[in-house]
mmCIF file of C-alpha atoms in Angstrom:
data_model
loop_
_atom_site.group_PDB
_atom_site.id
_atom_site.type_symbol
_atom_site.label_atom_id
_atom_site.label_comp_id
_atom_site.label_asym_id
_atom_site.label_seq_id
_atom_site.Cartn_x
_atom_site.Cartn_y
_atom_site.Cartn_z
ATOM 1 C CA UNK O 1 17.651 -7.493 -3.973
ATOM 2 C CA UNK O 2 15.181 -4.635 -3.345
ATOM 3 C CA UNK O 3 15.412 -3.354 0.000
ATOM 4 C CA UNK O 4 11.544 -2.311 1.366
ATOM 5 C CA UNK O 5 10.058 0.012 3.875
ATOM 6 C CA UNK O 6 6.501 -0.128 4.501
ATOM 7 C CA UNK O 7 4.374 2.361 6.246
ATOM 8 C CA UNK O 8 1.392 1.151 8.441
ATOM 9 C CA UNK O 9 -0.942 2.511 10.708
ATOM 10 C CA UNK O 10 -2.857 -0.413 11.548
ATOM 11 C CA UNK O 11 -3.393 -4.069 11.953
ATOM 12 C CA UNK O 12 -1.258 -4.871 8.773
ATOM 13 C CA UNK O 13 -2.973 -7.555 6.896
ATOM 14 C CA UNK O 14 -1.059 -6.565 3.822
ATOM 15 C CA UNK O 15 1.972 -5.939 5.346
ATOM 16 C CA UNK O 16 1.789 -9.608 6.272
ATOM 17 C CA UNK O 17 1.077 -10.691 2.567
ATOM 18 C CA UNK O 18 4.535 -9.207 2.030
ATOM 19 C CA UNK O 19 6.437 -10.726 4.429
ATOM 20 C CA UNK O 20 5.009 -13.728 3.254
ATOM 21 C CA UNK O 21 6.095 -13.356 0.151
ATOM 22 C CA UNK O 22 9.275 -12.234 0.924
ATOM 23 C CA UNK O 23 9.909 -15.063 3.172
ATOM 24 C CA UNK O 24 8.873 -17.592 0.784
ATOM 25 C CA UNK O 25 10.925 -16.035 -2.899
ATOM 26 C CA UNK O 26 8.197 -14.627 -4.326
ATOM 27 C CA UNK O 27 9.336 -11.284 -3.839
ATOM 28 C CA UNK O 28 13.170 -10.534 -4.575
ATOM 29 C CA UNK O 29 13.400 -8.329 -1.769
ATOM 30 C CA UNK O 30 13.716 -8.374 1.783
ATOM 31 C CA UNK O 31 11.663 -5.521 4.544
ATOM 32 C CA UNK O 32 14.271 -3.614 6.070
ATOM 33 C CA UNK O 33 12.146 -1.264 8.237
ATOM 34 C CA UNK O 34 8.201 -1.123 9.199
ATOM 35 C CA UNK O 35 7.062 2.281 10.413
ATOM 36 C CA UNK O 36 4.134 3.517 12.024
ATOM 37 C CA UNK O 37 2.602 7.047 13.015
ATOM 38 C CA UNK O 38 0.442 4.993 15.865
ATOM 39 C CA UNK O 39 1.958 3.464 18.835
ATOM 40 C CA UNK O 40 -0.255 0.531 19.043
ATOM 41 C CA UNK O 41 -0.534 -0.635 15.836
ATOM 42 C CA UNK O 42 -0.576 -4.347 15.283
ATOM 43 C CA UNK O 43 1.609 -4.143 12.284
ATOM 44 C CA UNK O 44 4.693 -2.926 14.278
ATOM 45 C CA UNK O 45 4.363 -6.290 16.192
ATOM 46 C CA UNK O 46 3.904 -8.307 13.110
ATOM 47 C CA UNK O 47 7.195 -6.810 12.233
ATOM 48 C CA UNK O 48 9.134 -7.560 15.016
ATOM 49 C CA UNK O 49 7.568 -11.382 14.993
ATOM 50 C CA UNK O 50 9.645 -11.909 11.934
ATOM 51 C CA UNK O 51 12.592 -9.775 13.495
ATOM 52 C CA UNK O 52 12.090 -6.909 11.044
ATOM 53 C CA UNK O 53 13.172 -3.299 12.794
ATOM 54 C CA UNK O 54 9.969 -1.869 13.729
ATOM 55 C CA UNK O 55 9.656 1.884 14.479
ATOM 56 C CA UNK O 56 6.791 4.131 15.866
ATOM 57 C CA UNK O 57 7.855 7.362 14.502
ATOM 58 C CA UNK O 58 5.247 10.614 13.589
ATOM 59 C CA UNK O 59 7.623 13.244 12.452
ATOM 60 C CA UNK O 60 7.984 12.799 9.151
ATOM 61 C CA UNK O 61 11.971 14.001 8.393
ATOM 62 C CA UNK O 62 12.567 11.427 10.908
ATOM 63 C CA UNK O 63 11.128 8.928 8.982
ATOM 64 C CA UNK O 64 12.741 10.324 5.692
ATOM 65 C CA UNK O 65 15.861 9.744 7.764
ATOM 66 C CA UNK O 66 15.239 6.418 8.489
ATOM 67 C CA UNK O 67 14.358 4.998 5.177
ATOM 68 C CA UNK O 68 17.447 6.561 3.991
ATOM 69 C CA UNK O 69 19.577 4.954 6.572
ATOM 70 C CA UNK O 70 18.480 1.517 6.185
ATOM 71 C CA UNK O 71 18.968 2.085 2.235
ATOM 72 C CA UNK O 72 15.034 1.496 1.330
ATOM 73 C CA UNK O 73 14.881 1.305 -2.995
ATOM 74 C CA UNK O 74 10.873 1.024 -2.336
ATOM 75 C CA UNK O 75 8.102 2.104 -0.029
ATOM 76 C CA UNK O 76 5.002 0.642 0.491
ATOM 77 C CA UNK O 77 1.923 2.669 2.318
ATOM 78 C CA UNK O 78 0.381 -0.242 3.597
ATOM 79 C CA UNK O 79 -2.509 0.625 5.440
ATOM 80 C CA UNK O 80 -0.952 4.082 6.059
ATOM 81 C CA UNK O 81 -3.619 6.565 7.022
ATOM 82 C CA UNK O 82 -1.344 9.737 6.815
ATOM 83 C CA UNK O 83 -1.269 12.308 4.468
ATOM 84 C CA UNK O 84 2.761 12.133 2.856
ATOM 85 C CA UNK O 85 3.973 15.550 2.029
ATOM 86 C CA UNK O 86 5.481 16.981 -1.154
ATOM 87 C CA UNK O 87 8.769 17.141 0.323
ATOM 88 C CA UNK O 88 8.329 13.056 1.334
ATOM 89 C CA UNK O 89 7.697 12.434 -1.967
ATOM 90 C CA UNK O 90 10.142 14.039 -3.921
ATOM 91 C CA UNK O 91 12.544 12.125 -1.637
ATOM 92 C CA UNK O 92 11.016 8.890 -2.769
ATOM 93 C CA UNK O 93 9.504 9.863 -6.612
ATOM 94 C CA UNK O 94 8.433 6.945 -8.496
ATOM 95 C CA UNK O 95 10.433 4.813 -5.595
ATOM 96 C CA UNK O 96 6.338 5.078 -3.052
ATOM 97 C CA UNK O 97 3.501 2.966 -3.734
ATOM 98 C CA UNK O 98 0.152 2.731 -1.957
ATOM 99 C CA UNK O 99 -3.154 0.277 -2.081
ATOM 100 C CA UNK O 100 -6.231 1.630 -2.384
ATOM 101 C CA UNK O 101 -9.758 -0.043 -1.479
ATOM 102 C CA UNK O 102 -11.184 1.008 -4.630
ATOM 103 C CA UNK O 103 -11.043 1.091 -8.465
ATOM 104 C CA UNK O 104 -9.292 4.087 -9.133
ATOM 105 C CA UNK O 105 -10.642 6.857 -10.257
ATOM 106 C CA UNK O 106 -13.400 5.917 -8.332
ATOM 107 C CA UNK O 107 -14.194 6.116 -4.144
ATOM 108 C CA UNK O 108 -11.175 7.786 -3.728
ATOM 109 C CA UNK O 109 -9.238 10.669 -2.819
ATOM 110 C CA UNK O 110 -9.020 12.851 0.454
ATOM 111 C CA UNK O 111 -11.327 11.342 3.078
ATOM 112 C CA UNK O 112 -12.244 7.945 1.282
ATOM 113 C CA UNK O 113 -10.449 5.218 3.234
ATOM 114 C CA UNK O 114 -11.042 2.185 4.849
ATOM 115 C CA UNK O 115 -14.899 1.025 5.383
ATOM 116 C CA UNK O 116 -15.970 5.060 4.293
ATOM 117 C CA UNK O 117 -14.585 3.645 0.831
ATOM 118 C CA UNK O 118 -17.022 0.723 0.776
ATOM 119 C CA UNK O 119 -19.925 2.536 2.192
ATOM 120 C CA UNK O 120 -19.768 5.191 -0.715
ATOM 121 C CA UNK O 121 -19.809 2.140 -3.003
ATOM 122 C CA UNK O 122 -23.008 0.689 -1.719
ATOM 123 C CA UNK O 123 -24.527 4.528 -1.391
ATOM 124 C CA UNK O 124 -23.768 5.078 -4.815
ATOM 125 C CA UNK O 125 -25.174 1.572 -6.302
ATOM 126 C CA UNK O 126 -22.235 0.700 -8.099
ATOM 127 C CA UNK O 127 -22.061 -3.061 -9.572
ATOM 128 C CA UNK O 128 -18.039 -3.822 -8.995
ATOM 129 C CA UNK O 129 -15.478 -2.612 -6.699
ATOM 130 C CA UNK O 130 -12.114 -3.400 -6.077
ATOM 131 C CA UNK O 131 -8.502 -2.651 -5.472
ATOM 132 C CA UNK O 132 -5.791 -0.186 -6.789
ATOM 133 C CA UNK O 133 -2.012 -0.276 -6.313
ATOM 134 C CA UNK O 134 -0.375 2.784 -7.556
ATOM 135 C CA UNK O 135 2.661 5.375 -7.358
ATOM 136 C CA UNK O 136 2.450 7.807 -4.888
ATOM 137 C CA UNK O 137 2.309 11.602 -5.992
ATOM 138 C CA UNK O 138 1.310 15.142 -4.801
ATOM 139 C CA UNK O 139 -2.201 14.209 -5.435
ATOM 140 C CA UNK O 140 -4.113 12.035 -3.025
ATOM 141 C CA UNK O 141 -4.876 8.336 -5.017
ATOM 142 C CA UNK O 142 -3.672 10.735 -8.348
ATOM 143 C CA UNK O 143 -0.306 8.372 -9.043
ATOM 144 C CA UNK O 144 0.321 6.127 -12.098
ATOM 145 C CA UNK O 145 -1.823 2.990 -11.607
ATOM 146 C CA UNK O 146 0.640 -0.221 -11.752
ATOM 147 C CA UNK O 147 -2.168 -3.212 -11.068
ATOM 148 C CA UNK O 148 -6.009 -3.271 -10.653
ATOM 149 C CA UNK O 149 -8.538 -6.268 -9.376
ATOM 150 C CA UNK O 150 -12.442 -5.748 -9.743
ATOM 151 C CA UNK O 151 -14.515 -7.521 -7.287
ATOM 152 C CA UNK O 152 -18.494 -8.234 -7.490
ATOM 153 C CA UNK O 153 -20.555 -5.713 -5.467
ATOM 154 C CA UNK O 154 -24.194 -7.747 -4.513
ATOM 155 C CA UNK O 155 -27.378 -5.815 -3.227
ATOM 156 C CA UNK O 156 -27.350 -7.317 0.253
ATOM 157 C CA UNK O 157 -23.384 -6.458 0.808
ATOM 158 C CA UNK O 158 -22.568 -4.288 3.751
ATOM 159 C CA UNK O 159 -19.364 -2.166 3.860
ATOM 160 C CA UNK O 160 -17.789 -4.912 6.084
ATOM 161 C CA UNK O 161 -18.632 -7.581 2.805
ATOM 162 C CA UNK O 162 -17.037 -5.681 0.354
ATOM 163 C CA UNK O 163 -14.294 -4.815 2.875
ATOM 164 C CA UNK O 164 -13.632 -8.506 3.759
ATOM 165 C CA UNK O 165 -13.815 -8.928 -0.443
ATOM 166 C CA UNK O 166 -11.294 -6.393 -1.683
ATOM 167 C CA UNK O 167 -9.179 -7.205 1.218
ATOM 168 C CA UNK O 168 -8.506 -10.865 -0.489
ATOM 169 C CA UNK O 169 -7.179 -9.311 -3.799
ATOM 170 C CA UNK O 170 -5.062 -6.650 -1.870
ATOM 171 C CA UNK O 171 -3.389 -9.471 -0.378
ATOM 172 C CA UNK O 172 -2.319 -11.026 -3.401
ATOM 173 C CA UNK O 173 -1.898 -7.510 -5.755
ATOM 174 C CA UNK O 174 0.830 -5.665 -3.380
ATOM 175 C CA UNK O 175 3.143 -8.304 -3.143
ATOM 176 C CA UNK O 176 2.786 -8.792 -7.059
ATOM 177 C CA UNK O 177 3.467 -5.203 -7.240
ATOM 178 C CA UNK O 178 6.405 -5.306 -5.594
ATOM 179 C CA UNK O 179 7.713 -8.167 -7.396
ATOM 180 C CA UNK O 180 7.227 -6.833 -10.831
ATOM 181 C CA UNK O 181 9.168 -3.826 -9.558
ATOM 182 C CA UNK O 182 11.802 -6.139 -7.710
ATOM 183 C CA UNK O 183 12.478 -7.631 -11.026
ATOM 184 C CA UNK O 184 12.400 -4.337 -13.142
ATOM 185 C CA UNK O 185 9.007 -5.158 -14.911
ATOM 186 C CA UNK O 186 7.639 -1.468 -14.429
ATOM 187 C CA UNK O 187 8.328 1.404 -16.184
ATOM 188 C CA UNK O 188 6.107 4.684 -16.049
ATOM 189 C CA UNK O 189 5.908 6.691 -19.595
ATOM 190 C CA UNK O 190 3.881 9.763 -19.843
ATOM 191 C CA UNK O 191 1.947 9.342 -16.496
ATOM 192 C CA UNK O 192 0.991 5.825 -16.973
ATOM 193 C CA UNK O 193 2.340 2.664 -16.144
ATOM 194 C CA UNK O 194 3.658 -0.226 -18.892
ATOM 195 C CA UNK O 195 4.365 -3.765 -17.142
ATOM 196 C CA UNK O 196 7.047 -5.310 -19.169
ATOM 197 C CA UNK O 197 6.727 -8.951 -20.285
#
């Protein structure tokens, strides 16, 4: 049984795919913590809703500490609009994954989240968007790419369209994610992920 953390800063959409999934045995796994570096975030509340320990916490070793005490195997940036340092993820190598609002490497890096993502897209013309889940590393959206969606990009979208259409494949590629890596499916050789039948 893989024991989760995620990371939020917001409403938690995706965090709520997970517990989903988790609730239902589609992921073999079960949330031990949710933490958040903002007070009010919606996705604390959605944690404690399904009686999962929910923490606001901004000092990183603190978090580090927590993780470790509840024995997390996996975390998941869900939403989690907060630089992670080197030293955060050499605790967690390999062990941190994060979904990104855009086909990586495109729209992304240091400054490109949420509805900034989507507005690039439409700025730049592009044809297709979509979603990334990927390792975590020291490079911002640089980790090994585990799953990818594309999603249509129409001449009339805004940045809330694409939003509201990338948002309905994160939903169902994180918990995947997780469940391929609940059930040992993943395995990273030279930089790049290999999803075992």
């Amino acid at each position: 049984m893989l024991n989760i953390g995620v990371l939020v800063s917001g409403g938690g959409s995706n965090l709520q795919a997970i517990i989903d999934d988790c609730e239902n045995g589609e992921i073999k796994g079960n949330i031990k913590v949710v933490i958040s570096n903002k007070e009010d975030a919606f996705g604390l509340e959605r944690a404690r809703k399904h009686n999962i320990r929910a923490v606001f916490e901004k000092n990183e070793d603190k978090v580090i500490k927590i993780l470790k005490e509840e024995n997390v195997d996996l975390v998941v940036l869900a939403g989690y609009l907060k630089i992670i340092s080197p030293k955060f993820i050499s605790e967690f190598e390999n062990k941190m994954m994060n979904i990104h609002p855009s086909l990586i490497p495109s729209f992304c890096g240091d400054g490109f989240y949420g509805e900034k993502v989507h507005q690039a897209v439409i700025d730049y013309g592009a044809k297709v968007s979509g979603a990334t889940v990927h390792f975590v590393n020291e490079e911002v959206d640089g980790g090994a790419i585990i799953l990818q969606e594309a999603v249509p990009v129409y001449f009339e979208d805004t940045a809330e369209d694409i939003q509201k259409r990338v948002l309905v494949e994160e939903h169902k590629m994180l918990p995947r994610a997780i469940d391929l890596i609940s059930r040992g499916k993943v395995e990273i050789i030279d930089g790049r992920v290999n999803i075992l039948k």
